[in-house]
CSV table of N, CA and C in Angstrom, one decimal:
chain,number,residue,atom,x,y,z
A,1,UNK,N,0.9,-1.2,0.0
A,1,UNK,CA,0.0,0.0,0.0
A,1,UNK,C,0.9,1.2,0.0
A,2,UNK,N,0.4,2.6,-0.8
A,2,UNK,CA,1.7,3.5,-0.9
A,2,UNK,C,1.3,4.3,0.3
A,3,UNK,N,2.3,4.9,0.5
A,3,UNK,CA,2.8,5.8,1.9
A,3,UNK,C,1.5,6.7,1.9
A,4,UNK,N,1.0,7.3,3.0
A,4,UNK,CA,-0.4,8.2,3.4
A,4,UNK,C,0.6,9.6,2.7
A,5,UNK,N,0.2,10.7,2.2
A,5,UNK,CA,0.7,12.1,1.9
A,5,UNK,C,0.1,13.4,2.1
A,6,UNK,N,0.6,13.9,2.7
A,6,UNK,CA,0.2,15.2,3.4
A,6,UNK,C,1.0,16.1,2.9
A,7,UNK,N,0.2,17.2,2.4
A,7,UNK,CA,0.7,18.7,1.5
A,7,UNK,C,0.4,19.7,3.0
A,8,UNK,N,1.6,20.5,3.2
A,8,UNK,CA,1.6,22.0,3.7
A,8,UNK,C,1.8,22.8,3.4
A,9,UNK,N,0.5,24.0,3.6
A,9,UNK,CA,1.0,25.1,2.1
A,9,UNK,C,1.2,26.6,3.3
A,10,UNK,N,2.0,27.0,3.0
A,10,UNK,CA,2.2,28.8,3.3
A,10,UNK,C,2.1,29.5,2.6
A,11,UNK,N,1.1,30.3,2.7
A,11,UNK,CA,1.2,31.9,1.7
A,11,UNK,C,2.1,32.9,2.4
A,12,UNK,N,1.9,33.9,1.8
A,12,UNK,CA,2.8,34.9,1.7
A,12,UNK,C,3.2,36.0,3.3
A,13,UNK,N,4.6,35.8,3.2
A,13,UNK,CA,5.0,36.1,4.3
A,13,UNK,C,5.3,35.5,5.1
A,14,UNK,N,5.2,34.3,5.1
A,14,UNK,CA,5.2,33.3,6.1
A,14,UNK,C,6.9,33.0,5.9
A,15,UNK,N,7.4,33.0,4.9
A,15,UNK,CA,9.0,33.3,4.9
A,15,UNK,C,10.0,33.7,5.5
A,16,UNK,N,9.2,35.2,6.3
A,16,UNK,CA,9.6,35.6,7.3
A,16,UNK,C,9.2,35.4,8.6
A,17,UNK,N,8.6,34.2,8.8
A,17,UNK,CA,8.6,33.7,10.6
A,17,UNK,C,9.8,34.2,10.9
A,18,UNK,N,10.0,34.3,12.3
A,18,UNK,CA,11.0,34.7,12.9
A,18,UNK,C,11.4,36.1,13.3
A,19,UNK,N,11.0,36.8,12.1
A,19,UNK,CA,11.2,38.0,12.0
A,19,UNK,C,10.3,38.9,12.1
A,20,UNK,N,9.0,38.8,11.4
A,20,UNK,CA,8.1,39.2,11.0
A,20,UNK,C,7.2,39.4,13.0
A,21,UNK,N,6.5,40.1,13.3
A,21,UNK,CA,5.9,40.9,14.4
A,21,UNK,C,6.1,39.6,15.2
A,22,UNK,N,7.2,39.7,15.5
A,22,UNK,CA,6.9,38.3,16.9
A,22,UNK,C,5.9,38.6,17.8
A,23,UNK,N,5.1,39.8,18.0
A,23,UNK,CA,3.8,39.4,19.0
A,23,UNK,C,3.0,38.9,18.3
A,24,UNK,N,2.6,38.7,17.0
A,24,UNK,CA,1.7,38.1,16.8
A,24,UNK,C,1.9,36.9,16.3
A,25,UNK,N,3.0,36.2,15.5
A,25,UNK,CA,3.5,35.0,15.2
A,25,UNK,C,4.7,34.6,15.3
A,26,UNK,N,5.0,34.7,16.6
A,26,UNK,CA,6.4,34.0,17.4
A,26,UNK,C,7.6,34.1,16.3
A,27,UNK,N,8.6,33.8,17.3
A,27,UNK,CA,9.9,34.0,17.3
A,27,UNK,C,10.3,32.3,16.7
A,28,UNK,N,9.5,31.4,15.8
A,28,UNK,CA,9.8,30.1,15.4
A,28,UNK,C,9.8,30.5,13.3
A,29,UNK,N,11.0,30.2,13.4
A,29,UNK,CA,10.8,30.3,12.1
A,29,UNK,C,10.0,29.5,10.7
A,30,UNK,N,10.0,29.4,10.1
A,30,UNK,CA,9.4,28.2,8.9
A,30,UNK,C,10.4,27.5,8.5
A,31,UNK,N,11.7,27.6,8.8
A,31,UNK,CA,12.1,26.3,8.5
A,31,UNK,C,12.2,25.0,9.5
A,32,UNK,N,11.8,25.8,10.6
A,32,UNK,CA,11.9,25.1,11.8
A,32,UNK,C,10.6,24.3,12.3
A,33,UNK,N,9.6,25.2,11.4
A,33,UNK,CA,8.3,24.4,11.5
A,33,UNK,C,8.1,23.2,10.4
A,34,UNK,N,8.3,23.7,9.3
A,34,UNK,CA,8.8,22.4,8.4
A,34,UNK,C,9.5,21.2,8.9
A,35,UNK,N,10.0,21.6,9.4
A,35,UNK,CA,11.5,20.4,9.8
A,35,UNK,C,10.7,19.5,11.2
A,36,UNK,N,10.0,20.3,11.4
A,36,UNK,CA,9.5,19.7,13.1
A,36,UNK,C,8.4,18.9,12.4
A,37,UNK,N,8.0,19.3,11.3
A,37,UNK,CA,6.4,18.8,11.1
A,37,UNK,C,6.7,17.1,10.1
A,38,UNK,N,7.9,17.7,9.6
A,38,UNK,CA,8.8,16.4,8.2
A,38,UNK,C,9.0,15.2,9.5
A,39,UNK,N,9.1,15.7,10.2
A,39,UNK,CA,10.5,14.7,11.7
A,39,UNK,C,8.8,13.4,11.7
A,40,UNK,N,8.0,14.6,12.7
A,40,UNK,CA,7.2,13.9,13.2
A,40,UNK,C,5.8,12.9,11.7
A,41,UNK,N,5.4,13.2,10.8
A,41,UNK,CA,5.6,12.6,10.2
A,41,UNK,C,6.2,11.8,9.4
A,42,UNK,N,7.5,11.3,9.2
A,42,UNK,CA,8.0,10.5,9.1
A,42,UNK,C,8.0,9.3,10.6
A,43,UNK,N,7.9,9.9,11.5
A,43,UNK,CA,7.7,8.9,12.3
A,43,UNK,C,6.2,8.4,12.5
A,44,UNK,N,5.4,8.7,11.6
A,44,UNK,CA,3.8,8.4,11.3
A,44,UNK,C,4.2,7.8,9.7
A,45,UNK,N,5.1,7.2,9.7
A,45,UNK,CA,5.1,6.6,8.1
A,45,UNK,C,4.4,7.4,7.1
A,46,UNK,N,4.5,9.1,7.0
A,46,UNK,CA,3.3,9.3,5.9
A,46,UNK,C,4.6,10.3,5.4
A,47,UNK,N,4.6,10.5,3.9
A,47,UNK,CA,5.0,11.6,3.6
A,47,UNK,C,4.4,12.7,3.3
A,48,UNK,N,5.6,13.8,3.5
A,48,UNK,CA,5.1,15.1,4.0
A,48,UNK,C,5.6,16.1,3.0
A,49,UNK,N,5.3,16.9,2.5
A,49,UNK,CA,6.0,18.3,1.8
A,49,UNK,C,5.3,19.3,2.0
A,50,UNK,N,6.2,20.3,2.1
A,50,UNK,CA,5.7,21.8,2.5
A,50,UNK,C,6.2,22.6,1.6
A,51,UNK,N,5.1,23.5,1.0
A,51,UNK,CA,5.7,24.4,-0.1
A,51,UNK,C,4.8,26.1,0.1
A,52,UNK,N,6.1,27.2,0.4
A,52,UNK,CA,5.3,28.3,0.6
A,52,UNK,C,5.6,29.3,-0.6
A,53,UNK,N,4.5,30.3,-0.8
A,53,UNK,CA,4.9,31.4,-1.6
A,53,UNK,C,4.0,32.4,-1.6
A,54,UNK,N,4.7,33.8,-1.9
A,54,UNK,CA,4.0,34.7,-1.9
A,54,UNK,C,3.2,35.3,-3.2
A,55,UNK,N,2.7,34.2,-3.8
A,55,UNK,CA,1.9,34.2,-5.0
A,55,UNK,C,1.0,33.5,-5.5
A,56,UNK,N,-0.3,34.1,-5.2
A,56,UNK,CA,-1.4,33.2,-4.8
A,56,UNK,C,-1.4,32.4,-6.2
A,57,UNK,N,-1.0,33.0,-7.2
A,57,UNK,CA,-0.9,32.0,-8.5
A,57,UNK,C,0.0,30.6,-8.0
A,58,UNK,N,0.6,30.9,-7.8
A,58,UNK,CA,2.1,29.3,-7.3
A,58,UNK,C,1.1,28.5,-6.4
A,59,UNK,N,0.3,29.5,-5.2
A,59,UNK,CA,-0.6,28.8,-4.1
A,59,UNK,C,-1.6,27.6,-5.2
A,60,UNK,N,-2.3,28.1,-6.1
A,60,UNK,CA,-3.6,27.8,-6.9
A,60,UNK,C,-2.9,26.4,-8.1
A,61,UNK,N,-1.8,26.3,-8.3
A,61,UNK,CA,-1.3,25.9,-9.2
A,61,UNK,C,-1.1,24.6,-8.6
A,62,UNK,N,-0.5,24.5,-7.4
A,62,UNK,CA,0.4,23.5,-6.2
A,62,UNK,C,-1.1,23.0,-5.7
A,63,UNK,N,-1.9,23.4,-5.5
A,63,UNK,CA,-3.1,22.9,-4.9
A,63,UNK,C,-4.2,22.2,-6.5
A,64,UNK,N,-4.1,22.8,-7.6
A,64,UNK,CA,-4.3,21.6,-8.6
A,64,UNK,C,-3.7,20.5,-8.7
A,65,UNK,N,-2.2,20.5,-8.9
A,65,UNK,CA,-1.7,19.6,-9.0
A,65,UNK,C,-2.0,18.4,-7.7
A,66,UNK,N,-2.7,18.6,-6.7
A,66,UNK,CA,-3.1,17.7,-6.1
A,66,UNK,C,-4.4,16.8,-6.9
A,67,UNK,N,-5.0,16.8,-7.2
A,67,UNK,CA,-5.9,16.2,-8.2
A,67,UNK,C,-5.4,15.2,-9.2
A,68,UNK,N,-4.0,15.2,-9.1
A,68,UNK,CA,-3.4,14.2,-10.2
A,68,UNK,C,-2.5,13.4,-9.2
A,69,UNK,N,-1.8,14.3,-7.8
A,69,UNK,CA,-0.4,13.8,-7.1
A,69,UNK,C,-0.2,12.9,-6.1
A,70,UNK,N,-2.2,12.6,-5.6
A,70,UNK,CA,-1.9,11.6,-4.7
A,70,UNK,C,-2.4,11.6,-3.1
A,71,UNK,N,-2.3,13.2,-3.8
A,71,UNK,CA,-2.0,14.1,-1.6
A,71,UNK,C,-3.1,13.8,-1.1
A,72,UNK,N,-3.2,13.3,0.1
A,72,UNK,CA,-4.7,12.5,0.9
A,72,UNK,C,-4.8,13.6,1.6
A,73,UNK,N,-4.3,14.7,2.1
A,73,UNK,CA,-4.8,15.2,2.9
A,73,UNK,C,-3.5,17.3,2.9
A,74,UNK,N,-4.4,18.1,2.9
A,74,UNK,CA,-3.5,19.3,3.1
A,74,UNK,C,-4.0,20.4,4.3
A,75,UNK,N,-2.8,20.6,4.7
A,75,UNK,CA,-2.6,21.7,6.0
A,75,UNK,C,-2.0,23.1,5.5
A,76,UNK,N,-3.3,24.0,6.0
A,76,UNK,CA,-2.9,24.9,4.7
A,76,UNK,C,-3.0,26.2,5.7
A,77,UNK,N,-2.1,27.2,5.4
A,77,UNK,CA,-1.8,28.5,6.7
A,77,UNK,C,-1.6,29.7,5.3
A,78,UNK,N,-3.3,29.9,4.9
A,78,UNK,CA,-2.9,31.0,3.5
A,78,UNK,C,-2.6,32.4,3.8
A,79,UNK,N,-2.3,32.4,5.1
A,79,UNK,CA,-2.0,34.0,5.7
A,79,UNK,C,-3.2,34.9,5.2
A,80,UNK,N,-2.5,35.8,4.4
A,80,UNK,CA,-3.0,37.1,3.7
A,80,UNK,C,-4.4,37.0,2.9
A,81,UNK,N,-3.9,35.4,2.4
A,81,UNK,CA,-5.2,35.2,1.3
A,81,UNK,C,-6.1,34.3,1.8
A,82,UNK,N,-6.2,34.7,2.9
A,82,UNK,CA,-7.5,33.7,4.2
A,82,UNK,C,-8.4,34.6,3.8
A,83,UNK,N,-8.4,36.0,3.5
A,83,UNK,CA,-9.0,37.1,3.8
A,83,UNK,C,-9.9,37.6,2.1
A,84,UNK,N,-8.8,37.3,1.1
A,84,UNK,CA,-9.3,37.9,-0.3
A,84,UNK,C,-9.2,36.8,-1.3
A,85,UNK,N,-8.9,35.4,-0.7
A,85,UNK,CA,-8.9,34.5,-1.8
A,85,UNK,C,-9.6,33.7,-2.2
A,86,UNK,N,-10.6,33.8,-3.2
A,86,UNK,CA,-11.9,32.7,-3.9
A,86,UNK,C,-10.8,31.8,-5.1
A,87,UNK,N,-9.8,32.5,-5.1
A,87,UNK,CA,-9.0,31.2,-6.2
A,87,UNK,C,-8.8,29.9,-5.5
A,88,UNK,N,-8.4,30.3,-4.2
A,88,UNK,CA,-7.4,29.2,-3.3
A,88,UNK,C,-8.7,28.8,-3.0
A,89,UNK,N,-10.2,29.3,-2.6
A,89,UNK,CA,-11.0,28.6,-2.7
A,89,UNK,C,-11.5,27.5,-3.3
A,90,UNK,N,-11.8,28.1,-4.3
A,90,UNK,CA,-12.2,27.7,-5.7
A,90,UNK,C,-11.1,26.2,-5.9
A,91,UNK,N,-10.1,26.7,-5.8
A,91,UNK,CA,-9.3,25.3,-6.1
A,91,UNK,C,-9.3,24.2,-5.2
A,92,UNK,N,-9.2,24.6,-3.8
A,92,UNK,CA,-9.3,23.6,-2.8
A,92,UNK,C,-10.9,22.7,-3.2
A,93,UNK,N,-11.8,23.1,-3.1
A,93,UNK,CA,-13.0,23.2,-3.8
A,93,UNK,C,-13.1,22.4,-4.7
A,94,UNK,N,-12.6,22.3,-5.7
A,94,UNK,CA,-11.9,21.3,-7.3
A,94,UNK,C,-11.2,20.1,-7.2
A,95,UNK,N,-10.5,20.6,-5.9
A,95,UNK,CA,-9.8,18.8,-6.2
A,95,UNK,C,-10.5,18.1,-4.8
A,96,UNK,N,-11.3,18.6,-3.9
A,96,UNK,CA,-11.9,17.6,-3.1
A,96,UNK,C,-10.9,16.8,-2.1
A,97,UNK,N,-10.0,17.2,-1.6
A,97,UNK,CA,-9.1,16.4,-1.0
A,97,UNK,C,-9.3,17.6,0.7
A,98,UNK,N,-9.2,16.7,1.6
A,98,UNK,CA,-9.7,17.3,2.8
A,98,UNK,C,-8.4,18.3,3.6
A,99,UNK,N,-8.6,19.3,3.8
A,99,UNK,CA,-8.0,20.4,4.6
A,99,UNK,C,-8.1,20.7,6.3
A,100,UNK,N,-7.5,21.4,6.8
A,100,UNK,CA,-7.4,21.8,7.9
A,100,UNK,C,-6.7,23.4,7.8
A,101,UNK,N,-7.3,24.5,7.9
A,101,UNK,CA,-6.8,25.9,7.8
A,101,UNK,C,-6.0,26.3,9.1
A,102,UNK,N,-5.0,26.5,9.3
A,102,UNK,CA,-4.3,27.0,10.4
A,102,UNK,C,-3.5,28.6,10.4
A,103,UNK,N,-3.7,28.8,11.5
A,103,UNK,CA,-3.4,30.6,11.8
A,103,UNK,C,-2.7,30.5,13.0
A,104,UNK,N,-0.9,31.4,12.9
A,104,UNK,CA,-0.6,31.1,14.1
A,104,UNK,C,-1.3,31.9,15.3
A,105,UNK,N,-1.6,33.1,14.5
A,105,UNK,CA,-2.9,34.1,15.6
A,105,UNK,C,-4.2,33.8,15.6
A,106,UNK,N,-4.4,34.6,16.5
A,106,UNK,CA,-6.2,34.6,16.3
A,106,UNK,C,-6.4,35.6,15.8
A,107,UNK,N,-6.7,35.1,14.5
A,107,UNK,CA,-7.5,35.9,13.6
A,107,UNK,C,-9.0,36.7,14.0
A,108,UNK,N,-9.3,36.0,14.8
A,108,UNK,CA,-10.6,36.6,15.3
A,108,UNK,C,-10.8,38.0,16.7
A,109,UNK,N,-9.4,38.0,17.0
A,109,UNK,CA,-9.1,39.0,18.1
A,109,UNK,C,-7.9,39.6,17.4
A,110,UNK,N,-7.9,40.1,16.0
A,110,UNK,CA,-6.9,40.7,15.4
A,110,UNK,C,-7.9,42.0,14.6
A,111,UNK,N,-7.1,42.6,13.4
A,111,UNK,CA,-8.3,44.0,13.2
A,111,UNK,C,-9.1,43.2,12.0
A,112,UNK,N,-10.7,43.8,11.8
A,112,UNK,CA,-12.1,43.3,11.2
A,112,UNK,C,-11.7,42.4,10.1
A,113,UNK,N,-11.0,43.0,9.6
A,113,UNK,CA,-10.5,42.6,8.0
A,113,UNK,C,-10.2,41.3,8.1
A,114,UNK,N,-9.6,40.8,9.3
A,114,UNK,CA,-8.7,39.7,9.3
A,114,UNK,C,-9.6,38.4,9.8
A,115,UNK,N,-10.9,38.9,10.5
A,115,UNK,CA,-12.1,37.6,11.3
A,115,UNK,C,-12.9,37.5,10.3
A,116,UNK,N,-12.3,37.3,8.7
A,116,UNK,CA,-12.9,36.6,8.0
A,116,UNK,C,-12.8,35.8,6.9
A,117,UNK,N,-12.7,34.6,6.9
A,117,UNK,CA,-11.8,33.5,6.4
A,117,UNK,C,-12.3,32.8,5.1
A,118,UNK,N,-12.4,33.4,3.7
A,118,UNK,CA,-13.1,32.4,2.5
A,118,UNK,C,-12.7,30.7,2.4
A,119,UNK,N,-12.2,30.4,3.6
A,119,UNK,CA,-11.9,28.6,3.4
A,119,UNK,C,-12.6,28.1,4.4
A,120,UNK,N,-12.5,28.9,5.8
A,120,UNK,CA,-13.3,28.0,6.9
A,120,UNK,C,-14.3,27.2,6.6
A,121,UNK,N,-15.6,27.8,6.3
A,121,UNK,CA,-16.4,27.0,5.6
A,121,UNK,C,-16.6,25.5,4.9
A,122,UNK,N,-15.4,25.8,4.2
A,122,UNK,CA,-15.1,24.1,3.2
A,122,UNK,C,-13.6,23.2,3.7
A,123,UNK,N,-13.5,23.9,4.9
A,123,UNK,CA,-12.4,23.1,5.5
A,123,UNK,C,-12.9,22.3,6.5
A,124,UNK,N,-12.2,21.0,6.7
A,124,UNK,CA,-12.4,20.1,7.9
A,124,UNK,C,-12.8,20.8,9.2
A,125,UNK,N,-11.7,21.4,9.5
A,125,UNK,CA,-11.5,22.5,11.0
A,125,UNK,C,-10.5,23.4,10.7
A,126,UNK,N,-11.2,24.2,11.7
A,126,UNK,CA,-9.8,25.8,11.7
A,126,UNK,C,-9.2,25.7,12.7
A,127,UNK,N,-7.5,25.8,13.2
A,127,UNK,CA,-6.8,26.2,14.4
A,127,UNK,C,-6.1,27.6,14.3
A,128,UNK,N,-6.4,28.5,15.1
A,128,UNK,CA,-5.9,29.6,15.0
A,128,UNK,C,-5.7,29.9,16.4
A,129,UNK,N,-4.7,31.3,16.8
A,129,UNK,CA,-3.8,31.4,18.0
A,129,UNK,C,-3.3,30.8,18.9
A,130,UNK,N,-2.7,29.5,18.3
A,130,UNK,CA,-2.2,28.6,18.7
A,130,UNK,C,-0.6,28.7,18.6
A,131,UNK,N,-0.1,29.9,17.5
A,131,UNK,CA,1.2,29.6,17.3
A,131,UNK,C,1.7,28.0,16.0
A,132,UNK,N,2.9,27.9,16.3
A,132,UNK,CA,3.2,26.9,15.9
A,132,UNK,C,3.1,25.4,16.3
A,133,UNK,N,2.7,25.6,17.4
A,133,UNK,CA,1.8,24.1,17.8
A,133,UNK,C,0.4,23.8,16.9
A,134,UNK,N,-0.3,25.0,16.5
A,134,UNK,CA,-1.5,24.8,15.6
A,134,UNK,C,-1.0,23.9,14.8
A,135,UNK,N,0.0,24.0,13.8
A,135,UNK,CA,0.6,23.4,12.6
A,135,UNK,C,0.6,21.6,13.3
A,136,UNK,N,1.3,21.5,14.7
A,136,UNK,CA,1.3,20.3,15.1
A,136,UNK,C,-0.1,19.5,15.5
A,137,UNK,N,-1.0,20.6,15.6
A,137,UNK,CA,-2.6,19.9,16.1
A,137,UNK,C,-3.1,19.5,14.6
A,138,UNK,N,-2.5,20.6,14.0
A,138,UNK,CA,-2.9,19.9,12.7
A,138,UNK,C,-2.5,18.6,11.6
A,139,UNK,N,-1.3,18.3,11.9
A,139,UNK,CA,-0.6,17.2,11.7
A,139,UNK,C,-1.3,15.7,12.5
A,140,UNK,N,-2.0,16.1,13.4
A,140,UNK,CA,-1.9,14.8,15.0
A,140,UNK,C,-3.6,14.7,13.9
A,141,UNK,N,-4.2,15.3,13.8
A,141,UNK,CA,-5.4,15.0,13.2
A,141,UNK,C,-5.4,14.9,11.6
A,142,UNK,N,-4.5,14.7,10.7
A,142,UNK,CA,-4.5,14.8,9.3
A,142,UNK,C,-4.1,13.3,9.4
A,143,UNK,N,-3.0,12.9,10.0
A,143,UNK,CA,-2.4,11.6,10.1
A,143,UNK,C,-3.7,10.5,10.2
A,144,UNK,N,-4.2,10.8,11.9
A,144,UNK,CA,-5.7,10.0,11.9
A,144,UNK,C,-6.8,10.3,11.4
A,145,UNK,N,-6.6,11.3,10.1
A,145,UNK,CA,-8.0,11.1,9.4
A,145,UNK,C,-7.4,10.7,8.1
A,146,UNK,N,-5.8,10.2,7.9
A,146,UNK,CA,-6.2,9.6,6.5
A,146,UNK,C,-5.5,7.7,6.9
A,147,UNK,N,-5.2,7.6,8.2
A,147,UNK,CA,-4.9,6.4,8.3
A,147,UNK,C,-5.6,5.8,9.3
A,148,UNK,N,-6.6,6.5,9.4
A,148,UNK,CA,-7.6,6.2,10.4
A,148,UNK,C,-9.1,5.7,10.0
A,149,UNK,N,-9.0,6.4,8.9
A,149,UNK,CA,-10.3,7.3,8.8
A,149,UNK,C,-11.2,8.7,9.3
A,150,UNK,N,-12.3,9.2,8.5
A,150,UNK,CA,-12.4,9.9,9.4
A,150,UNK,C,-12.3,10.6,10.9
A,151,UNK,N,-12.2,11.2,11.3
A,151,UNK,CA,-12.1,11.5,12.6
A,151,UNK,C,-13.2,11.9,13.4
C-alpha cells in the first residue's frame, strides 16, 4: 500500500517567521516548523511536503496539481489570502481532498478585516492562535484522518 501524503501550504509572508511581528506570530521560524512537522511525520510513516509562496498564482497551481499527485490530505496557513482568496478557494474546492486551515494568531481578536476567512467553511476544522503548535494539532489530526479514517 503507498505511503499516506500530506501537502503544507504557506502563503505569503510566512517566509519571514522569525522576523516578521513576533507578537503576533512568534519567534519560530518556517524552517523550523517544516523540519519539526517532516520529523514527526515520518515517524507516522506518511509523507510530507511543504511548499510556501507569496503568490497566490504558485498557491492555486500546487493545490491543482493535487488532483493528479496523490496528496490525501493538506494543512494549509494562507496568511494574507484567508481574507481575499476565492482562487485558493475555488481550487481547494476542485480537487476535493480534505483540509485543515491553520493561523498562528487569532484571527478573530486581530483587526475586522482579518475575522474573515473564504476557506473555513469548506475546511475540515480551523486552528488559529495557537502559534506553531497549531501546525502540530494539525498534523496529530491529518495523520488520523487519513490512516484512520475519518475523525
Amino acid at each position: 500500500m503507498p505511503a499516506k501524503s500530506i501537502l503544507v501550504l504557506h502563503g505569503p509572508n510566512l517566509n519571514l517567521l522569525g522576523l516578521r511581528e513576533p507578537q503576533h506570530y512568534g519567534n519560530t521560524t518556517l524552517e523550523s516548523i517544516n523540519q519539526t512537522l517532516a520529523d514527526k511525520a515520518r515517524q507516522a510513516n506518511i509523507e510530507l511536503s511543504a511548499f510556501q509562496s507569496n503568490s497566490e498564482a504558485d498557491l492555486v497551481t500546487k493545490i491543482q496539481a493535487i488532483a493528479t499527485n496523490g496528496v490525501d490530505f493538506v494543512i494549509i496557513n494562507p496568511a494574507a489570502y484567508t481574507h481575499t482568496s476565492v482562487a485558493i478557494r475555488d481550487a481547494l474546492s476542485a480537487v476535493k481532498v480534505p483540509f485543515v486551515e491553520v493561523h498562528l494568531s487569532n484571527i478573530h481578536a486581530r483587526e475586522s478585516f482579518r475575522q474573515h476567512s473564504y476557506l473555513s467553511d469548506i475546511a475540515i476544522g480551523v486552528i488559529s492562535g495557537l502559534g506553531a503548535q497549531g501546525y502540530l494539532l494539525a498534523l496529530d489530526y491529518a495523520t488520523q484522518y487519513i490512516t484512520q479514517g475519518e475523525c
